[in-house]
Amino acid sequence: MHRSIATVSLSGTLRQKLDAVAAAGFDGIELFEADFINFKGTASELRGIAGDLGLTIDLYQPFRDFEAMPEAQFRRSLERAERKFDLMEAMGAPLVLCCSNTSPLCANDPALAAAQLHELAERAARRNLRVGFEALAWGRHTSLYGQAWNIVKQADHAHLGLILDSFHTLSLKDDPAGIAGIPGEKIFFLQMADAPLLAMDVLQWARHHRSFPGQGDFDVIGFFEQVLRAGYTGPLSLEIFNDIFRETPNRRTAVDAMRSLLYLESEARQRMAAAEPVQPQRVELFNPPPVPALSGLSFIEFAADEASAATLAVLLPQLGFRRIGTHRSKAVTLYRQGDINLIVNAQPDSFARQRFEAHGTSVCALGVRCDDPLAAVGRATAMRSQRHDSPVGPNELRVPAIVAPGGNLIHFVPEALGANGLYEADFVLDDAGAGANDAGLQRIDHVALGLAVDQQDTWVLFTRAVLGLEPSESLELADPFGLIRSRGVANADRSLRLVLNVSLSQRTRTARTLSVTGGGAVHHIALGCEDIFAAVKALRANGTRFVPISDNYYDDLATRIDIAPELLARLREAGVLFDRSPAGDYLHIYTESFEGGLFFEVAQRVGSYDAYGALNAPARMASQAQD
């Protein structure tokens, strides 16, 4: 499809926006009127700049408060339209967006609206231009696409058609199924936008909180499917009003935008292919390699230098990890406990050392077990992620990798290698290992990332489109110095879980950690066990220190949850936090943090509990703040 984006969706000057849009691979733009008004150049000059970048100007927008107006105001609007048509001819824009009227002067008269739009279309036709009519969700009398389509039908002009916008339909919970019955040639343009589900005025929602498809909670795929079933073959475009996007670097936003359209197309293609009866498609939709089958984390790699590697050599055994291997050719050490593999990379002149020099001791890479690593990398690059190839020594395995948002790596480890295949190839293993007292930690339960405010939507889309993970509900957690927005993403069998945390304040501990790590860094690592009380006892004996929890927490816990007194006493004595859902229980405890603010969580899931103990996060954050 011809892929386009509205210039209002990105930050920067108009020229900077065009450069970013072209670099991301778009075919065209919707030109927002304010961007042109503030552009230091003529319409013809803008046409030349866009053309040199390989971009078409697909739509000029918006034209407001036109239809169903008193005669005097209508005549003035026709003169205003002629001036806009002059500009469109000079810039080569074939279509103008006319949004439904919000003026108090507007009459509730569909026949009058149709007649006036017919005259506007007639004037556009004299210049071989077209007019698209769009129903605004807050339009005074026309807010639904069905109402707008009835007016367009009544106007009956070849140069007048319908513009559809997923936000306006889905925000009002209007059923998009009727779109499939509209003739495709009468849908002149399609604008896509997602959004989080919010209880607020639709106008404020629309102007401040839209997001790219795949970042929000709307069924944008279902909406897009109905437009395709109508036989639409025109541009697929994005129109996003979002306060965060307006301050985010526009190159990153443009890449997210393209990834969102590719994700939308690929998901719609799959859904339509699975539908009965199968209908022929009039446009070719993007068809990347399938979502990889992931089965948990094979390893977590720490960036270090010689001194911090020595610090980790003390810390990790306290957590029950044994040093079981050294790399065949690099200053890299492997630690293991249960099915958990932690790698400390202190190799000079390596990717890990670069990350260490930028961010200190930190996680620089995740290794994800995968059924087909090459296909996984193929999907990732098709979805606009960058491939990474690390130097490989003699007899070492090349593990395909990509660069995740923020700059860290994700390696795709072949499932066929088994539990030890990768490590036998790259490390000299010692089954006995350096001394450590096993604490019963068995698996990586989840990894939590600390993100800058403008990175959470990027990560939600990345994990959805590239890794095939699905997000859970977004929660807001109370830190003593502000709010933390937290959202989990996971695969279907929950073998791979990530938690995306964003600080809405610059004073929280998370925000201070971000100032060191630059954002997009691992915030903490949750290690799963079968008996948390035995694990905590062993860890304390090893010298591990935990975040202390107030006695008041346990007094309150007994009032919130029907919990056995014996269990409550054990929780209080061990300093373990507790959460319960209808599906099961979650018991967890946090270690004190070390360099850069990174810390560990020890967790036990009972039953089918499927969350992350978010209600207990304030207790941990308050304790850390008081320390």
XYZ file of C-alpha atoms in Angstrom:
627
model
C 0.000 0.000 0.000
C 0.962 3.632 -0.404
C 2.017 4.591 3.141
C 1.618 8.133 4.416
C 1.758 10.114 7.667
C 0.374 13.460 8.807
C 3.065 16.024 9.560
C 1.300 16.853 12.839
C 2.390 13.420 14.103
C 6.066 14.383 14.485
C 8.197 16.990 16.223
C 10.437 19.505 14.477
C 10.221 21.963 11.626
C 8.450 20.950 8.433
C 11.749 20.279 6.645
C 12.976 18.142 9.560
C 9.717 16.206 9.526
C 10.015 15.519 5.798
C 13.582 14.272 6.223
C 12.524 11.898 9.021
C 9.484 10.630 7.110
C 11.547 9.930 3.997
C 14.298 8.198 5.983
C 11.716 5.867 7.548
C 10.534 4.745 4.107
C 7.176 6.495 3.757
C 5.716 7.266 0.337
C 3.861 10.448 1.194
C 2.558 12.928 3.751
C -0.622 14.562 4.881
C 0.266 18.250 5.126
C -1.157 19.816 8.274
C -2.145 23.407 7.566
C -0.221 24.916 10.503
C 2.984 23.280 9.281
C 2.645 24.998 5.911
C 1.608 28.361 7.386
C 4.845 28.420 9.414
C 7.008 27.132 6.546
C 9.489 29.672 5.160
C 8.890 28.940 1.510
C 6.252 28.751 -1.193
C 3.935 25.892 -2.006
C 5.927 25.206 -5.167
C 9.175 25.092 -3.210
C 7.632 22.624 -0.757
C 6.540 20.461 -3.665
C 10.123 20.404 -4.924
C 11.575 19.511 -1.508
C 9.085 16.667 -1.045
C 9.699 15.401 -4.559
C 13.458 15.383 -4.064
C 12.895 13.188 -0.975
C 10.649 10.820 -2.919
C 7.509 11.971 -1.100
C 4.102 12.882 -2.471
C 1.808 15.365 -0.738
C -1.308 13.204 -0.545
C -3.670 15.394 1.450
C -3.981 18.988 2.624
C -5.805 19.292 5.941
C -7.981 20.393 7.552
C -10.735 22.526 6.014
C -13.133 23.358 8.858
C -16.706 24.530 9.548
C -17.981 24.348 5.999
C -21.205 22.367 5.581
C -24.785 23.253 6.677
C -23.943 26.909 7.294
C -26.017 30.083 6.729
C -25.688 31.462 3.198
C -23.370 34.372 4.045
C -20.905 32.185 5.935
C -21.117 29.513 3.204
C -20.164 32.004 0.463
C -17.197 33.239 2.479
C -16.086 29.624 2.994
C -16.216 29.005 -0.759
C -13.854 31.934 -1.305
C -11.582 30.550 1.419
C -11.647 27.194 -0.334
C -10.548 28.760 -3.625
C -7.434 30.132 -1.928
C -6.703 26.658 -0.494
C -7.168 25.155 -3.953
C -4.580 27.627 -5.286
C -2.084 26.281 -2.753
C -2.969 22.656 -3.453
C -2.381 23.082 -7.160
C 1.007 24.661 -6.503
C 2.120 21.952 -4.051
C 0.616 19.052 -6.015
C -1.841 17.931 -3.316
C -4.857 16.252 -4.988
C -7.172 16.011 -1.967
C -8.402 18.286 0.814
C -9.852 17.033 4.104
C -13.106 18.728 5.089
C -14.017 17.714 8.642
C -17.570 17.832 9.961
C -18.747 21.153 11.322
C -18.359 22.112 14.998
C -19.647 25.689 14.664
C -22.732 26.739 16.676
C -24.007 28.253 13.407
C -24.186 24.817 11.804
C -27.728 23.573 11.057
C -28.878 20.022 11.710
C -29.810 19.664 8.041
C -28.154 16.787 6.115
C -29.756 17.935 2.846
C -28.234 21.406 3.195
C -24.861 19.878 4.154
C -24.990 17.668 1.043
C -25.887 20.581 -1.248
C -23.093 22.785 0.061
C -20.518 19.975 -0.151
C -21.679 19.306 -3.721
C -20.863 22.902 -4.637
C -17.460 22.648 -2.934
C -16.744 19.464 -4.884
C -17.839 21.138 -8.127
C -15.309 23.922 -7.591
C -12.619 21.373 -6.769
C -13.447 19.436 -9.942
C -12.728 22.509 -12.091
C -9.125 22.176 -10.939
C -9.093 18.365 -10.993
C -8.940 18.256 -7.178
C -11.043 16.201 -4.765
C -12.734 16.782 -1.410
C -12.882 14.201 1.384
C -15.542 14.570 4.098
C -14.692 13.221 7.566
C -16.937 12.821 10.593
C -15.258 14.268 13.693
C -16.117 12.412 16.899
C -17.096 15.798 18.388
C -18.869 17.135 15.280
C -21.928 19.185 16.144
C -24.378 17.166 14.056
C -22.192 14.707 12.144
C -19.995 12.537 14.375
C -20.396 9.021 12.936
C -18.991 7.700 9.669
C -22.465 6.469 8.689
C -23.850 10.007 8.949
C -20.983 11.366 6.867
C -21.480 8.637 4.257
C -25.195 9.440 3.968
C -24.332 13.088 3.287
C -21.700 12.116 0.693
C -24.208 9.804 -1.037
C -26.840 12.537 -1.087
C -24.334 15.065 -2.473
C -23.647 12.643 -5.343
C -20.500 14.155 -6.834
C -17.569 12.238 -8.310
C -15.065 14.594 -6.662
C -16.564 14.192 -3.185
C -15.819 11.122 -1.099
C -15.445 9.864 2.460
C -12.398 10.070 4.709
C -12.287 7.485 7.485
C -10.347 7.832 10.737
C -10.156 4.885 13.133
C -9.963 7.149 16.189
C -13.228 8.941 15.469
C -15.062 5.639 15.046
C -13.511 3.563 17.815
C -13.434 6.315 20.460
C -17.241 6.536 20.190
C -17.541 2.717 20.233
C -19.242 2.935 16.844
C -19.383 -0.402 14.999
C -17.022 -0.346 11.983
C -18.695 -3.381 10.363
C -20.813 -1.130 8.167
C -17.723 0.245 6.455
C -17.447 -2.965 4.414
C -20.686 -1.984 2.635
C -19.337 1.366 1.390
C -18.014 1.305 -2.209
C -14.224 1.326 -1.962
C -13.867 4.000 -4.647
C -15.909 6.416 -2.519
C -13.487 6.107 0.387
C -10.937 8.716 -0.634
C -8.495 8.414 2.269
C -7.832 6.319 5.380
C -6.294 7.661 8.587
C -5.288 5.228 11.332
C -4.756 5.988 15.016
C -4.787 3.881 18.156
C -5.242 5.131 21.729
C -5.252 3.941 25.334
C -8.688 3.467 26.832
C -9.325 6.632 28.860
C -12.408 8.057 30.554
C -12.245 11.664 29.372
C -13.727 14.184 26.963
C -13.295 12.828 23.432
C -11.865 16.113 22.113
C -9.095 16.168 24.727
C -8.530 12.459 24.214
C -8.148 13.012 20.467
C -5.807 15.987 20.680
C -3.413 14.686 23.330
C -3.476 10.883 23.625
C -3.623 9.191 20.235
C -0.929 6.625 19.471
C 0.287 4.484 16.603
C -1.503 1.216 15.783
C -0.196 -1.445 18.136
C 0.546 0.988 20.970
C -2.970 1.417 22.321
C -6.077 -0.585 23.171
C -8.367 -0.080 20.157
C -9.172 -2.878 17.705
C -7.474 -1.026 14.873
C -6.875 -4.286 13.015
C -10.603 -5.018 12.898
C -11.307 -1.465 11.698
C -8.675 -1.723 8.961
C -10.069 -5.102 7.903
C -13.505 -3.581 7.248
C -11.975 -0.832 5.104
C -10.128 -3.448 3.039
C -13.337 -5.472 2.648
C -14.948 -2.357 1.194
C -12.387 -2.565 -1.609
C -10.315 0.448 -0.576
C -7.005 0.758 -2.452
C -5.898 4.279 -1.532
C -3.219 5.519 0.908
C -2.796 4.012 4.357
C -1.964 6.932 6.602
C -1.373 7.923 10.222
C -2.754 11.021 11.933
C -1.523 11.184 15.526
C -2.006 13.996 18.019
C 0.152 13.145 21.025
C 1.925 15.488 23.452
C 4.847 13.083 23.967
C 5.371 12.575 20.235
C 5.616 16.346 19.829
C 8.800 16.355 21.934
C 10.280 12.963 20.943
C 13.119 12.943 18.364
C 11.286 12.710 15.057
C 13.567 10.065 13.506
C 12.605 7.594 16.222
C 8.935 8.543 15.954
C 9.007 8.037 12.186
C 10.511 4.559 12.584
C 7.806 3.693 15.135
C 5.209 5.006 12.707
C 6.418 2.822 9.849
C 6.687 -0.214 12.136
C 3.093 0.366 13.240
C 1.788 0.357 9.657
C 3.749 -2.775 8.778
C 2.391 -4.455 11.906
C -1.154 -3.336 11.039
C -0.914 -4.665 7.491
C 0.594 -7.994 8.493
C -1.984 -8.597 11.238
C -4.875 -7.663 8.934
C -3.490 -9.968 6.248
C -3.432 -12.865 8.722
C -6.919 -12.154 10.012
C -8.423 -11.878 6.536
C -6.634 -15.018 5.322
C -8.149 -16.948 8.223
C -11.673 -15.604 7.617
C -14.403 -17.604 5.891
C -15.248 -17.166 3.142
C -11.870 -15.996 1.855
C -12.246 -12.782 -0.127
C -9.799 -11.605 -2.803
C -7.698 -8.652 -1.717
C -7.328 -5.691 -4.039
C -4.073 -4.502 -2.487
C -0.970 -6.396 -1.477
C -0.446 -6.234 2.266
C 2.923 -6.499 3.981
C 3.834 -10.133 4.653
C 6.878 -10.503 6.955
C 8.262 -13.760 8.370
C 5.912 -15.095 11.073
C 6.124 -14.128 14.728
C 8.923 -16.214 16.304
C 8.077 -18.977 18.755
C 9.911 -17.821 21.879
C 10.389 -19.977 24.973
C 11.949 -17.806 27.644
C 15.301 -16.255 28.357
C 18.436 -18.293 27.758
C 20.742 -15.723 29.365
C 21.124 -12.191 30.687
C 24.412 -10.443 29.919
C 25.972 -7.738 32.101
C 28.298 -5.048 30.771
C 31.276 -4.603 33.094
C 34.897 -3.642 33.395
C 37.514 -5.492 35.435
C 36.522 -3.809 38.723
C 32.771 -4.249 38.345
C 33.257 -7.842 37.178
C 35.038 -8.442 40.490
C 32.104 -6.865 42.341
C 29.653 -9.149 40.520
C 31.908 -12.107 41.331
C 31.049 -11.432 44.985
C 27.387 -10.452 44.527
C 26.229 -13.306 42.297
C 27.454 -16.114 44.588
C 25.578 -14.397 47.417
C 22.480 -14.929 45.259
C 23.355 -18.610 44.926
C 24.995 -18.515 41.494
C 28.053 -20.645 40.720
C 30.764 -19.558 38.308
C 30.696 -22.496 35.898
C 32.583 -21.277 32.849
C 34.999 -18.821 31.248
C 34.825 -17.792 27.613
C 37.276 -19.434 25.230
C 38.645 -16.169 23.834
C 37.168 -13.246 25.782
C 37.030 -11.818 29.295
C 33.556 -13.223 29.832
C 32.316 -15.342 32.749
C 29.246 -17.576 32.991
C 27.246 -17.993 36.218
C 24.373 -20.453 36.691
C 21.661 -21.459 39.125
C 18.797 -23.742 38.096
C 17.912 -22.779 34.508
C 19.225 -19.221 34.954
C 22.384 -18.199 33.066
C 24.027 -14.851 33.853
C 26.968 -13.662 31.745
C 29.435 -10.999 32.893
C 31.219 -9.445 29.914
C 34.335 -7.401 30.750
C 35.953 -7.770 27.316
C 37.765 -4.549 26.211
C 36.842 -3.136 22.798
C 33.489 -4.946 22.780
C 29.862 -3.895 22.502
C 29.484 -4.657 26.218
C 32.393 -2.378 27.124
C 30.851 0.435 25.080
C 27.625 0.038 27.030
C 29.560 -0.037 30.296
C 31.416 3.174 29.454
C 28.107 4.856 28.641
C 25.963 3.490 31.492
C 28.153 1.708 34.058
C 27.431 -1.801 35.283
C 24.200 -2.739 33.553
C 22.450 -5.375 31.496
C 23.539 -4.987 27.880
C 21.884 -8.021 26.235
C 19.136 -10.595 26.614
C 19.305 -14.039 25.036
C 15.878 -15.347 24.017
C 15.337 -19.015 23.157
C 13.758 -19.290 19.719
C 12.669 -22.014 17.307
C 14.037 -20.236 14.192
C 16.555 -17.459 14.958
C 17.158 -16.496 11.326
C 13.436 -16.070 10.703
C 13.170 -14.080 13.936
C 15.893 -11.699 12.773
C 14.249 -11.562 9.359
C 10.973 -10.470 10.910
C 12.756 -7.946 13.132
C 14.592 -6.286 10.243
C 11.436 -6.301 8.133
C 9.764 -4.500 11.051
C 12.513 -1.840 10.956
C 14.827 -3.166 13.687
C 18.583 -3.149 13.150
C 20.515 -6.423 12.948
C 23.693 -6.741 15.034
C 26.646 -9.035 14.243
C 29.192 -9.537 17.020
C 32.795 -10.642 16.357
C 33.098 -14.428 16.571
C 36.251 -16.320 17.530
C 37.388 -19.792 16.370
C 34.804 -22.557 16.985
C 32.360 -20.081 18.562
C 28.708 -19.958 17.589
C 27.211 -16.962 15.804
C 23.952 -16.117 17.546
C 21.726 -13.758 15.497
C 20.937 -10.509 17.299
C 19.053 -7.254 16.884
C 19.304 -3.845 18.509
C 16.377 -3.150 20.827
C 15.020 0.365 21.454
C 17.537 2.152 23.676
C 20.548 0.363 22.197
C 20.817 -2.960 24.047
C 20.860 -6.284 22.195
C 18.418 -9.165 21.934
C 20.024 -12.445 20.834
C 17.920 -15.264 19.378
C 19.361 -18.511 20.765
C 18.457 -21.659 18.786
C 16.090 -23.880 20.762
C 17.741 -26.870 19.082
C 20.966 -26.242 21.017
C 19.278 -27.441 24.185
C 20.038 -26.164 27.665
C 23.818 -26.254 27.324
C 24.697 -26.246 23.612
C 25.546 -22.564 23.320
C 27.633 -22.564 26.461
C 29.569 -25.731 25.564
C 30.581 -24.086 22.292
C 31.622 -20.688 23.656
C 32.804 -21.470 27.208
C 35.196 -23.777 28.973
C 32.762 -25.293 31.451
C 33.494 -26.516 34.953
C 30.590 -28.533 36.335
C 31.902 -28.168 39.860
C 32.035 -24.393 39.540
C 33.303 -21.810 42.003
C 31.804 -22.186 45.462
C 28.300 -20.890 46.140
C 25.365 -22.112 48.185
C 22.409 -22.798 45.874
C 19.337 -20.833 46.998
C 16.744 -22.746 44.989
C 16.256 -20.088 42.298
C 15.054 -21.922 39.191
C 14.125 -19.553 36.377
C 13.916 -15.967 35.189
C 10.360 -14.939 36.020
C 10.500 -11.550 34.327
C 12.789 -8.653 33.505
C 11.699 -5.097 34.302
C 12.921 -2.159 32.229
C 13.168 1.463 33.294
C 12.156 3.684 30.390
C 12.002 7.374 29.634
C 8.465 8.727 29.199
C 8.807 8.778 25.413
C 9.991 5.143 25.246
C 7.096 3.106 26.656
C 4.928 3.308 23.527
C 7.996 2.471 21.438
C 8.615 -0.654 23.527
C 4.972 -1.761 23.498
C 4.970 -1.594 19.708
C 8.428 -3.207 19.409
C 7.518 -6.171 21.624
C 4.198 -6.622 19.814
C 5.394 -6.264 16.229
C 8.852 -7.845 16.494
C 8.579 -10.386 19.338
C 4.867 -11.191 19.239
C 4.276 -10.294 22.906
C 0.953 -8.926 24.090
C 0.593 -6.097 26.632
C -1.445 -6.264 29.805
C -3.288 -3.429 31.518
C -1.354 -0.228 32.171
C -1.088 0.604 35.893
C 0.010 3.705 37.791
C 2.032 3.048 40.962
C 2.741 5.529 43.750
C 6.389 6.357 44.431
C 6.994 8.803 47.336
C 8.096 11.389 44.746
C 5.689 10.798 41.869
C 3.883 8.200 39.795
C 5.305 5.204 37.941
C 3.371 3.885 34.950
C 3.895 0.137 34.579
C 2.822 -2.289 31.859
C 3.668 -5.961 31.433
C 4.133 -7.704 28.072
C 4.352 -11.475 27.643
C 4.067 -14.329 25.177
C 1.093 -16.693 25.244
C 2.605 -19.360 27.508
C 4.188 -16.744 29.792
C 7.689 -18.187 29.357
C 8.877 -14.686 28.414
C 7.729 -11.696 30.439
C 8.929 -8.093 30.407
C 7.673 -5.202 32.539
C 7.915 -1.668 31.128
C 8.190 1.044 33.800
C 8.048 4.795 33.166
C 8.424 7.562 35.723
C 5.985 10.454 35.294
C 8.112 12.543 37.666
C 11.776 13.502 37.489
C 12.233 12.935 41.257
C 11.475 9.226 41.616
C 14.159 6.603 42.109
C 13.309 5.233 38.660
C 13.870 8.651 37.088
C 17.204 9.082 38.864
C 18.303 5.667 37.626
C 17.282 6.643 34.102
C 19.517 9.698 34.264
C 22.452 7.291 34.690
C 21.394 4.561 32.277
C 19.911 6.796 29.594
C 16.638 4.855 29.578
C 15.723 1.569 27.980
C 17.817 -0.267 30.580
C 16.998 -3.251 32.765
C 15.624 -1.950 36.043
C 15.474 -5.223 37.948
C 15.523 -8.988 37.336
C 12.919 -11.271 38.925
C 14.128 -14.797 39.692
C 11.506 -17.502 40.209
C 11.529 -20.261 42.836
C 9.235 -22.949 44.260
C 9.684 -22.129 47.981
C 10.358 -18.481 48.650
C 10.793 -18.920 52.401
C 13.552 -21.496 51.931
C 15.111 -19.321 49.220
C 15.137 -16.196 51.397
C 16.648 -18.141 54.303
C 19.442 -19.466 52.058
C 20.054 -16.065 50.485
C 20.309 -14.330 53.842
C 22.789 -16.990 54.952
C 24.812 -16.224 51.805
C 24.940 -12.529 52.749
C 22.176 -11.165 50.495
C 20.517 -8.028 51.879
C 16.829 -7.328 51.185
C 14.766 -4.151 51.155
C 13.099 -3.981 54.604
C 9.308 -3.769 54.670
C 7.360 -1.855 57.316
C 5.394 -3.820 59.927
C 2.462 -1.571 59.020
C 2.350 -3.258 55.613
C 1.586 -6.625 57.214
C -0.987 -5.138 59.580
C -2.781 -3.678 56.548
C -2.361 -6.869 54.486
C -4.523 -8.795 56.942
C -7.348 -6.267 56.439
C -7.171 -6.408 52.629
C -6.775 -10.149 52.008
C -8.269 -13.148 53.767
C -4.928 -14.699 54.641
C -4.163 -17.474 57.123
C -2.507 -16.140 60.306
C 0.291 -18.705 59.991
C 1.136 -17.501 56.458
C 0.957 -13.856 57.522
C 3.425 -14.573 60.329
C 5.844 -16.262 57.922
C 5.592 -13.349 55.479
C 6.278 -10.825 58.241
C 9.217 -12.772 59.607
C 10.819 -13.237 56.178
C 10.023 -9.719 54.908
C 8.143 -11.191 51.930
C 5.387 -9.280 50.117
C 2.115 -10.910 49.077
C -0.540 -10.437 46.417
C -3.582 -12.505 45.503
C -5.776 -12.706 42.426
C -8.713 -15.044 41.671
C -6.208 -17.252 39.804
C -3.539 -17.581 42.494
C -0.963 -15.948 44.763
C 2.307 -14.077 44.255
C 5.010 -13.951 46.943
C 8.050 -11.763 46.343
C 10.932 -9.876 47.927
C 13.490 -7.359 46.614
C 17.231 -7.215 47.181
C 19.038 -3.997 47.903
C 20.293 -2.339 44.735
C 23.896 -2.152 43.653
C 25.772 0.022 41.132
C 23.471 2.129 38.976
C 20.341 1.130 40.897
C 19.921 -2.408 39.464
C 18.410 -4.927 41.884
C 16.895 -8.418 41.966
C 13.475 -9.731 42.909
C 12.817 -13.242 44.185
C 9.336 -14.470 43.311
C 7.090 -17.476 43.751
C 3.892 -17.921 41.733
C 1.147 -20.102 43.229
C -1.608 -21.373 40.971
C -2.128 -19.364 37.771
C -1.338 -15.893 39.107
C -0.516 -13.832 36.007
C 0.550 -10.381 37.227
C 3.622 -8.862 38.916
C 2.603 -7.827 42.413
C 2.188 -4.228 41.301
C 0.135 -3.271 44.365
C 3.219 -3.975 46.488
C 5.564 -1.786 44.466
C 4.777 1.324 46.584
C 5.935 -0.550 49.713
C 9.250 -1.330 48.043
C 9.694 2.184 46.635
C 8.843 3.849 49.953
C 11.312 1.621 51.787
C 14.056 2.383 49.268
C 13.336 6.107 49.600
C 13.525 5.963 53.414
C 16.829 4.074 53.255
